[in-house]
XYZ file of C-alpha atoms in Angstrom:
614
model
C 140.038 -51.234 17.976
C 142.861 -53.726 17.248
C 145.140 -51.455 14.355
C 144.694 -51.996 11.084
C 148.338 -52.474 9.213
C 146.852 -52.052 5.159
C 145.339 -49.018 6.796
C 148.577 -47.339 6.925
C 149.489 -47.971 3.308
C 149.664 -44.288 1.443
C 147.821 -46.208 -1.350
C 145.065 -47.095 1.610
C 141.270 -46.177 0.745
C 142.629 -44.585 -3.306
C 139.992 -45.682 -6.128
C 142.893 -45.636 -8.690
C 140.511 -45.500 -11.397
C 142.000 -40.914 -12.943
C 144.431 -39.714 -13.826
C 143.180 -37.905 -10.526
C 143.713 -40.699 -8.619
C 146.767 -41.314 -9.746
C 148.288 -38.035 -9.404
C 147.394 -37.544 -5.885
C 148.550 -41.817 -5.230
C 152.129 -39.532 -5.974
C 152.019 -37.009 -3.528
C 150.169 -39.465 -0.842
C 153.548 -41.949 -0.937
C 155.947 -39.283 -1.059
C 154.130 -37.443 2.071
C 154.939 -39.789 4.565
C 158.839 -39.595 4.745
C 158.310 -35.377 4.943
C 159.478 -35.458 8.685
C 163.259 -36.821 7.889
C 163.723 -34.606 5.237
C 163.162 -30.963 6.192
C 164.348 -28.488 4.718
C 167.469 -27.550 3.735
C 168.670 -32.036 4.092
C 170.321 -33.000 0.874
C 169.987 -37.707 2.436
C 166.846 -38.965 4.272
C 167.911 -41.287 6.436
C 164.432 -43.330 7.464
C 165.997 -46.097 9.710
C 169.176 -48.242 11.417
C 169.055 -50.593 8.831
C 171.871 -50.477 6.469
C 172.698 -51.839 3.363
C 176.108 -52.396 1.439
C 177.136 -49.471 0.437
C 177.681 -46.271 2.294
C 174.859 -44.890 4.440
C 175.285 -41.334 2.342
C 174.666 -43.462 -0.274
C 171.478 -44.290 0.818
C 170.671 -41.402 2.187
C 170.406 -40.471 -1.724
C 168.732 -43.707 -2.774
C 166.104 -42.022 -0.344
C 165.791 -38.193 -1.668
C 166.094 -39.216 -5.024
C 164.273 -42.249 -5.793
C 161.389 -40.072 -5.297
C 161.866 -38.534 -8.425
C 160.856 -41.014 -10.200
C 157.175 -40.316 -9.631
C 157.005 -36.445 -8.796
C 159.309 -35.327 -12.122
C 156.400 -36.621 -14.252
C 153.894 -35.811 -11.912
C 155.455 -32.309 -12.676
C 156.191 -32.072 -15.976
C 152.181 -32.649 -16.202
C 151.011 -30.057 -14.962
C 150.714 -31.806 -11.276
C 150.699 -29.687 -7.855
C 153.289 -30.022 -5.699
C 154.819 -28.008 -2.960
C 157.769 -29.014 -2.003
C 160.468 -28.433 -4.805
C 161.943 -26.231 -2.847
C 163.129 -29.552 -0.309
C 164.769 -31.160 -3.452
C 166.015 -28.118 -4.753
C 168.048 -27.426 -1.234
C 168.920 -30.454 -1.431
C 170.781 -30.318 -4.769
C 172.458 -27.776 -4.521
C 173.394 -28.670 -1.077
C 174.719 -32.751 -1.095
C 177.017 -31.485 -3.952
C 178.159 -28.781 -1.784
C 181.695 -29.520 -1.112
C 182.110 -27.233 1.875
C 178.692 -27.494 3.176
C 177.402 -30.280 5.482
C 174.889 -32.087 3.700
C 177.623 -32.510 0.802
C 177.445 -35.963 -0.678
C 180.536 -38.005 -0.640
C 183.396 -37.031 -3.902
C 182.256 -40.442 -6.149
C 185.676 -41.970 -6.647
C 184.789 -45.358 -8.307
C 181.379 -47.621 -8.665
C 178.907 -46.634 -6.717
C 175.205 -47.148 -6.162
C 175.289 -42.604 -5.764
C 175.826 -42.876 -9.459
C 172.424 -45.136 -9.842
C 171.033 -42.385 -8.155
C 171.920 -39.414 -9.885
C 169.434 -40.589 -13.253
C 166.906 -39.617 -11.180
C 168.273 -36.368 -10.974
C 169.521 -36.507 -14.632
C 165.507 -37.201 -15.118
C 164.063 -34.472 -13.211
C 167.259 -32.166 -15.057
C 165.859 -32.817 -18.658
C 162.055 -32.297 -17.815
C 161.469 -30.175 -14.838
C 164.866 -28.080 -14.777
C 162.670 -25.018 -13.571
C 161.778 -26.362 -10.167
C 165.860 -27.651 -9.853
C 167.880 -25.558 -12.208
C 166.427 -22.727 -12.479
C 166.273 -21.627 -8.749
C 169.964 -22.146 -7.861
C 172.940 -19.624 -7.867
C 175.324 -19.829 -10.414
C 178.422 -21.580 -7.940
C 175.624 -23.810 -6.885
C 174.543 -25.111 -10.570
C 178.684 -24.633 -10.938
C 178.775 -27.360 -8.282
C 175.644 -29.076 -9.621
C 177.962 -29.864 -13.020
C 180.408 -30.548 -11.654
C 179.507 -33.485 -9.179
C 177.623 -35.135 -12.117
C 180.000 -34.376 -14.693
C 182.996 -36.286 -11.479
C 180.157 -39.438 -11.744
C 179.216 -39.782 -15.359
C 182.976 -40.382 -16.121
C 183.334 -43.695 -13.661
C 182.825 -47.163 -15.070
C 179.253 -48.256 -14.501
C 178.081 -51.605 -13.637
C 177.688 -54.468 -16.526
C 174.329 -54.798 -16.490
C 171.001 -51.795 -16.372
C 173.231 -49.016 -14.646
C 174.408 -48.195 -18.626
C 171.526 -46.595 -19.102
C 171.823 -43.843 -15.992
C 174.687 -42.642 -17.695
C 172.524 -42.809 -20.206
C 169.464 -40.274 -18.836
C 171.279 -38.199 -16.628
C 173.271 -36.937 -19.893
C 169.586 -36.672 -20.689
C 169.611 -33.004 -18.632
C 173.042 -32.724 -18.467
C 172.622 -30.828 -22.294
C 169.423 -30.059 -21.743
C 170.535 -27.379 -19.116
C 173.855 -26.542 -21.896
C 176.247 -28.778 -18.812
C 178.909 -30.297 -21.286
C 180.084 -33.319 -20.700
C 182.763 -35.786 -22.384
C 179.949 -37.784 -25.285
C 181.377 -40.515 -26.147
C 181.282 -41.599 -22.899
C 177.833 -41.862 -23.148
C 178.053 -43.429 -27.312
C 180.040 -46.140 -25.431
C 177.437 -47.535 -23.602
C 175.079 -47.229 -25.833
C 176.560 -49.291 -27.946
C 177.229 -51.664 -24.940
C 173.995 -52.238 -24.199
C 172.811 -53.889 -27.340
C 174.970 -56.706 -26.523
C 172.318 -57.381 -23.735
C 169.527 -57.457 -26.592
C 168.205 -60.948 -26.645
C 165.329 -60.932 -29.205
C 161.632 -60.848 -29.870
C 162.480 -57.640 -26.722
C 163.845 -59.733 -24.426
C 167.125 -58.787 -22.580
C 169.041 -59.938 -20.321
C 170.019 -58.002 -17.596
C 173.850 -57.806 -18.426
C 176.140 -60.747 -19.132
C 174.073 -63.387 -17.001
C 170.977 -66.241 -17.651
C 167.607 -64.243 -16.797
C 165.577 -61.841 -17.773
C 163.282 -60.697 -15.153
C 162.025 -58.210 -14.073
C 164.297 -55.440 -14.737
C 163.563 -56.110 -18.521
C 160.141 -54.083 -18.506
C 161.147 -52.239 -15.454
C 164.345 -51.151 -15.817
C 166.017 -51.609 -20.048
C 162.957 -51.059 -21.723
C 161.846 -48.079 -18.746
C 164.976 -46.899 -19.665
C 164.915 -46.909 -23.100
C 161.555 -45.665 -24.512
C 162.528 -42.569 -21.846
C 165.833 -42.007 -23.740
C 163.119 -42.881 -27.163
C 161.351 -40.099 -25.969
C 163.517 -37.384 -24.653
C 165.393 -38.127 -27.715
C 164.170 -39.305 -30.692
C 166.697 -37.998 -33.135
C 168.716 -41.157 -32.087
C 168.841 -44.405 -34.535
C 167.963 -46.361 -31.190
C 165.309 -45.199 -30.563
C 163.399 -46.428 -32.983
C 164.932 -49.648 -32.149
C 163.618 -49.062 -29.071
C 160.002 -49.214 -29.093
C 160.166 -51.519 -31.846
C 161.111 -54.297 -28.806
C 159.321 -52.559 -26.430
C 156.126 -53.690 -28.774
C 157.084 -57.378 -29.411
C 157.745 -57.733 -25.578
C 154.681 -55.649 -24.362
C 152.522 -58.956 -25.979
C 154.269 -61.403 -24.275
C 155.212 -59.866 -20.806
C 150.982 -59.079 -20.734
C 151.057 -62.740 -19.608
C 153.161 -62.071 -16.542
C 150.193 -60.111 -15.202
C 146.710 -61.444 -13.608
C 143.333 -60.817 -14.392
C 143.841 -59.131 -10.640
C 146.270 -56.806 -10.974
C 148.855 -59.523 -9.281
C 152.145 -59.610 -10.883
C 155.089 -62.965 -11.320
C 156.217 -62.845 -7.941
C 160.336 -63.975 -9.798
C 163.172 -62.935 -9.410
C 164.971 -59.730 -7.254
C 164.087 -56.760 -6.222
C 160.862 -57.044 -5.787
C 160.965 -54.865 -2.582
C 160.003 -52.746 -5.922
C 156.805 -53.915 -5.631
C 154.232 -51.664 -7.905
C 157.368 -50.338 -10.333
C 156.641 -53.437 -11.569
C 153.913 -51.160 -13.745
C 156.776 -49.137 -14.316
C 156.560 -50.388 -18.449
C 152.999 -50.339 -18.974
C 154.039 -46.300 -18.117
C 156.831 -46.056 -20.349
C 154.531 -47.807 -22.509
C 151.850 -44.618 -22.200
C 154.875 -42.542 -21.996
C 156.952 -43.663 -25.896
C 153.005 -43.227 -26.707
C 153.468 -46.633 -27.810
C 149.963 -48.300 -29.445
C 150.870 -51.541 -30.015
C 148.127 -53.454 -28.055
C 144.628 -51.459 -26.886
C 145.202 -48.468 -25.166
C 142.324 -49.650 -22.227
C 144.077 -52.837 -21.882
C 147.353 -51.302 -20.949
C 145.588 -49.008 -18.704
C 144.199 -51.425 -17.208
C 147.075 -54.026 -16.939
C 148.777 -50.572 -15.075
C 146.153 -49.292 -12.863
C 144.890 -52.502 -11.605
C 148.791 -53.400 -10.814
C 148.976 -50.439 -8.941
C 145.419 -51.196 -7.186
C 146.843 -54.238 -6.424
C 149.094 -52.131 -3.842
C 146.666 -51.009 -2.624
C 145.221 -53.563 -0.420
C 147.577 -54.512 1.327
C 150.251 -53.510 4.060
C 153.252 -52.260 2.670
C 154.038 -50.149 4.561
C 155.443 -48.967 8.222
C 152.717 -47.585 10.507
C 153.460 -44.343 9.935
C 153.170 -45.802 5.521
C 156.576 -45.374 4.627
C 156.907 -47.723 2.708
C 158.845 -51.187 4.119
C 161.585 -53.589 2.595
C 158.732 -56.178 1.600
C 157.292 -57.771 -0.815
C 153.178 -58.490 -0.009
C 154.760 -57.230 3.923
C 157.207 -55.500 5.969
C 159.770 -58.557 5.451
C 163.826 -58.560 5.733
C 164.167 -61.862 5.016
C 163.220 -62.054 1.395
C 165.591 -58.570 0.501
C 169.115 -58.172 -1.348
C 172.064 -56.936 0.315
C 171.659 -53.584 -1.963
C 168.132 -53.360 -0.167
C 168.237 -49.632 1.891
C 165.472 -48.698 3.527
C 164.715 -45.758 0.778
C 165.130 -48.704 -1.914
C 161.029 -49.378 -2.524
C 160.753 -46.224 -3.341
C 161.794 -47.285 -6.503
C 158.704 -48.293 -7.084
C 157.476 -45.263 -7.600
C 158.617 -45.990 -11.188
C 155.013 -46.443 -11.964
C 153.861 -43.135 -11.932
C 155.229 -41.567 -15.117
C 152.563 -41.764 -17.191
C 150.852 -38.524 -14.600
C 153.551 -36.238 -17.636
C 150.835 -37.128 -20.384
C 147.832 -34.952 -20.093
C 144.458 -35.717 -19.567
C 143.350 -36.026 -23.218
C 146.143 -38.325 -24.331
C 144.252 -41.231 -24.806
C 146.275 -43.369 -22.889
C 143.714 -41.165 -20.201
C 140.316 -41.020 -21.849
C 140.622 -44.763 -22.607
C 138.135 -46.998 -20.489
C 140.510 -49.024 -18.414
C 139.580 -52.959 -20.623
C 139.829 -56.425 -17.980
C 142.981 -58.791 -18.706
C 142.823 -60.471 -21.947
C 141.345 -64.735 -20.864
C 143.128 -67.364 -22.203
C 144.049 -69.883 -19.998
C 145.797 -72.122 -23.187
C 149.801 -72.463 -22.207
C 151.949 -69.498 -23.387
C 155.346 -70.416 -24.350
C 157.636 -68.447 -23.544
C 160.783 -69.371 -25.693
C 163.562 -66.197 -24.448
C 163.139 -66.561 -20.718
C 162.917 -70.255 -20.711
C 159.173 -70.356 -18.957
C 155.529 -71.798 -19.955
C 152.464 -69.266 -18.694
C 149.380 -70.295 -17.547
C 146.529 -68.119 -16.492
C 143.928 -69.304 -13.910
C 141.691 -67.579 -11.562
C 143.430 -64.318 -10.045
C 146.791 -65.878 -10.510
C 148.814 -65.729 -13.541
C 151.296 -68.878 -13.292
C 154.630 -69.586 -15.226
C 156.852 -72.717 -15.056
C 160.573 -72.486 -14.811
C 163.325 -74.258 -17.272
C 164.859 -72.137 -14.105
C 168.120 -69.520 -14.874
C 170.245 -68.472 -12.409
C 171.969 -65.787 -9.702
C 174.566 -67.280 -7.808
C 175.648 -64.102 -6.290
C 172.566 -63.074 -4.460
C 170.701 -63.406 -1.507
C 168.277 -66.708 -1.858
C 169.672 -67.107 -5.442
C 167.710 -70.527 -5.551
C 164.773 -69.297 -4.142
C 164.046 -66.558 -6.395
C 165.025 -68.115 -10.141
C 165.298 -70.927 -9.969
C 162.456 -72.852 -8.481
C 159.976 -75.021 -10.925
C 156.737 -72.554 -10.835
C 156.427 -68.865 -10.256
C 152.883 -67.300 -8.860
C 151.211 -64.145 -8.943
C 148.694 -65.460 -6.910
C 151.150 -67.194 -4.198
C 154.267 -65.570 -4.608
C 157.467 -68.109 -3.094
C 159.002 -68.444 -0.220
C 163.047 -68.134 0.826
C 163.730 -70.755 3.701
C 164.829 -69.605 6.844
C 167.292 -72.246 7.307
C 169.836 -74.477 5.474
C 170.476 -77.068 7.932
C 166.351 -76.755 9.339
C 165.225 -80.287 6.832
C 162.168 -81.327 8.101
C 160.506 -77.890 8.500
C 162.235 -76.481 4.698
C 159.256 -74.917 2.866
C 160.974 -76.401 -0.242
C 157.505 -74.823 -1.574
C 157.528 -75.193 -5.999
C 160.572 -76.999 -5.629
C 162.090 -80.995 -4.884
C 164.931 -80.981 -2.179
C 167.093 -83.685 -0.795
C 168.687 -84.467 2.114
C 171.829 -86.766 2.723
C 172.156 -86.664 6.519
C 167.967 -84.894 7.332
C 169.747 -81.587 8.897
C 170.619 -79.843 5.544
C 168.838 -79.919 1.900
C 170.406 -79.197 -1.807
C 167.894 -77.332 -4.373
C 168.751 -76.110 -8.082
C 170.166 -73.729 -8.426
C 172.050 -73.865 -11.865
C 171.872 -76.460 -15.526
C 173.640 -77.630 -17.661
C 171.055 -77.604 -20.355
C 168.246 -75.923 -20.140
C 165.258 -76.546 -22.868
C 161.587 -75.870 -23.904
C 160.116 -77.028 -26.450
C 156.709 -76.813 -27.902
C 155.122 -75.797 -23.755
C 156.900 -78.167 -22.496
C 160.426 -77.980 -20.072
C 163.309 -79.877 -19.706
C 167.039 -79.330 -17.523
C 169.488 -81.679 -16.729
C 171.423 -80.255 -13.042
C 172.945 -81.538 -10.265
C 172.712 -80.594 -6.391
C 176.189 -82.807 -5.854
C 178.610 -83.195 -7.816
C 177.181 -86.700 -7.644
C 174.033 -86.667 -7.972
C 172.992 -85.678 -11.661
C 168.873 -84.628 -12.062
C 166.183 -84.722 -14.978
C 163.017 -82.398 -15.079
C 160.402 -82.089 -17.268
C 157.578 -79.842 -17.222
C 154.353 -80.152 -18.513
C 151.526 -77.305 -18.173
C 148.041 -78.980 -17.460
C 145.682 -75.994 -16.694
C 145.185 -75.470 -13.998
C 147.483 -78.049 -12.582
C 151.340 -78.990 -13.859
C 152.875 -82.112 -13.821
C 156.448 -82.816 -13.194
C 158.960 -85.608 -13.570
C 162.184 -86.357 -12.621
C 164.942 -88.889 -13.356
C 167.359 -88.986 -10.296
C 170.520 -90.807 -10.696
C 172.157 -91.385 -6.909
C 174.924 -93.778 -6.405
C 173.495 -92.838 -2.247
C 170.920 -93.023 0.066
C 168.521 -89.719 -0.434
C 165.572 -87.858 1.810
C 163.423 -85.433 -0.582
C 160.734 -82.984 -0.519
C 158.695 -81.741 -3.267
C 156.518 -78.704 -2.482
C 153.577 -76.792 -4.455
C 151.614 -74.142 -3.439
C 152.511 -72.316 -0.293
C 148.680 -70.703 0.580
C 147.771 -67.286 2.607
C 147.232 -70.019 6.364
C 143.851 -68.283 7.742
C 143.368 -70.654 11.073
C 140.702 -72.821 9.506
C 142.530 -74.597 6.622
C 141.900 -77.770 6.281
C 144.131 -80.500 4.805
C 143.054 -84.063 2.876
C 145.698 -85.788 3.376
C 146.307 -88.922 1.879
C 148.377 -91.694 0.448
C 148.761 -90.542 -2.633
C 148.266 -86.547 -1.862
C 147.024 -84.099 -0.533
C 144.719 -80.961 -0.247
C 145.210 -77.875 1.497
C 142.371 -75.430 1.649
C 141.902 -72.484 3.271
C 138.474 -69.849 3.193
C 139.410 -68.175 0.239
C 142.371 -70.538 -1.527
C 142.754 -75.073 -2.560
C 146.553 -76.304 -2.891
C 147.473 -79.447 -4.097
C 150.097 -82.223 -4.733
C 149.253 -85.652 -5.513
C 151.608 -88.239 -5.867
C 151.743 -90.459 -9.396
C 154.525 -92.319 -9.249
C 154.373 -96.227 -10.395
C 155.913 -97.971 -7.118
C 157.797 -95.356 -4.925
C 156.252 -94.475 -1.618
C 155.959 -90.762 -0.795
C 153.927 -89.859 2.320
C 152.243 -86.343 1.340
C 151.460 -83.767 3.802
C 150.644 -79.917 4.184
C 153.454 -78.159 6.438
C 153.224 -74.493 8.814
C 155.704 -73.328 7.495
C 158.262 -70.547 9.373
C 156.800 -67.790 9.503
C 158.169 -64.177 6.978
C 159.009 -66.559 4.237
C 155.977 -66.376 1.995
C 156.172 -62.963 0.192
C 152.944 -62.468 -0.346
C 151.602 -63.960 2.483
C 153.037 -63.807 6.527
C 151.554 -67.537 7.424
C 151.550 -70.133 5.397
C 151.096 -73.471 4.299
C 152.523 -75.678 2.064
C 151.238 -78.833 0.588
C 153.867 -81.244 0.639
C 155.519 -84.625 -0.724
C 158.376 -86.665 0.667
C 160.569 -90.058 0.601
C 164.243 -91.427 -0.025
C 165.538 -92.546 -2.838
C 167.736 -95.826 -3.268
C 170.967 -96.106 -4.818
C 171.041 -95.706 -8.648
C 167.836 -94.452 -11.066
C 164.487 -92.929 -9.477
C 161.485 -91.947 -11.363
C 159.396 -89.721 -9.653
C 156.660 -87.494 -10.803
C 153.338 -85.319 -8.755
C 151.684 -83.358 -10.466
C 150.576 -79.883 -8.506
C 147.828 -76.729 -8.166
C 146.634 -74.225 -6.918
C 144.032 -72.105 -7.294
C 140.377 -69.701 -5.276
C 138.989 -71.576 -4.081
C 134.677 -72.704 -6.470
C 133.651 -74.986 -8.163
C 136.103 -74.860 -10.684
C 139.141 -75.737 -9.513
C 136.632 -78.023 -6.645
C 136.251 -80.020 -9.885
C 140.107 -79.933 -11.194
C 140.868 -81.193 -8.031
C 138.498 -84.902 -8.332
C 140.110 -84.399 -12.768
C 143.957 -84.884 -11.897
C 145.807 -85.551 -15.160
C 147.936 -89.187 -16.125
C 151.948 -89.266 -15.547
C 152.891 -88.688 -18.841
C 154.957 -91.648 -20.891
C 158.860 -90.705 -20.166
C 160.060 -92.000 -23.333
C 157.316 -89.319 -25.463
C 159.242 -86.617 -23.435
C 162.433 -88.217 -24.351
C 161.255 -88.107 -27.848
C 160.210 -84.132 -28.030
C 163.117 -82.790 -26.771
C 165.732 -85.334 -28.898
C 162.699 -83.806 -31.607
C 162.508 -80.636 -31.366
C 163.460 -78.930 -28.031
C 165.821 -76.326 -28.450
C 168.118 -74.218 -25.607
C 166.864 -71.548 -23.698
C 168.061 -68.098 -24.549
C 169.035 -66.982 -22.037
C 171.239 -69.792 -20.059
C 172.722 -70.317 -24.594
C 175.678 -68.325 -22.602
C 178.427 -68.287 -20.460
C 178.797 -66.629 -17.119
């Protein structure tokens, strides 16, 4: 029989319905690391790939990140047989005379990141990793951790790492400069926007780091240090955020594929996990539990590991192409953040509640701070996006600046910037001068929201201006572009990428393309009066999409003359059924551009996350 890559997934076959199932999941996700983590080792090497930081940093990462799941497991009374490996790893890694020494930190360093989970372990299960140590070993650990924390951390969610580390140091009686903790707690306040939303630093973006980092660490702090007045603030902010972020999760458990660090996969359940851990009942417990369990289950039937069960870099399948330069082989184990509720007893209402389905509301939902308008369709959470910004990470435009993102269809990264004819350009419009190179949106000069409509002004070249309006028309959305260019340009605009199951049927006409697989439909329709665009179904380069390794992307292609051109299209995708087929036959009309301009002149406000000078 052929090998089924899903069978290697350590979550495969687990029903993930009960606390016992989730306890098993933690042990199963960790188990494939055991052959690479013998007793006495302080670092784990999983393969020959590298990140931008040291090999030691990568090796520590693979040891430390599983603690985000194993510590709650133990704190909640769950069984785990291998704490001696972590105890020895901590002892040997902090001993300057041991061959497995982690190395001395002398500045901004990945090792500073990974010490946070050790602080969490010291605070929550000292009997597993601290109390068995000799006094000399405790002194080494204390010296190493207090040295690490005195350096400046990156100006983003990293500041919480010192805060969480310090919770552990205080709990085991290690003295440290508490003014440094206070300094970072104050500086973290500068990242807060409103209504539960943060930036991850002084940047024009708000992504999954808001849930699985800013709120996750904040709620751990609030729960373990309730006497700090900030703790009540963290709880109030999480209550507000929960009402918005639930629209990033579809009714099948998929999370909006958007932004960086998506290789952390089910870490996206970390917000729901921390909401439970902090005992915040802003939503019915059945709804919180449903979002949590459905999301972890969503990952259980995907090929997200190597053949030995070690989690791979990638998203829906092993895919180093989509990774950031800070992803090492151990990076995906931040997925273990999802297992924080295991610290809660079986009697907690989170575990006792009956799992409830996601609320069904197909009306557009504006999220003004993120510059998004959410649309729910069956099995899909869709975000129309005014555009955020990441000019420093690999594939920043694809991860932040597309017009639309989806939980079901993910998004694609480009395999080559010199292959215009084969470019994916899903969820975007691309421009080419020479038919070889091409450009897409990278950032905006202006980003606004008015009700459930979005507007952005941007420049693919300094002398080419594009204004884009996005309008929800569920299950369709409409895009309007007004382009001013001094020269002739070629354009390609893409819809949603759907999996190419080798049975895709393409329906092409002069105005539209509809791609139908066995399970899904994706369509794009030209609504531009008097402006021809050729419809085609692109067989995208393999391994460019995050969810499916082979995809088909409906596209519209055409040339625009010097001067001003207006392009309008309607785009949709969804699971194949009678409703979606009916929607294909009834596309929306083109909007009136003058009315759009009036709308934004009257009601437009700057998107909060974009309202900052980097």
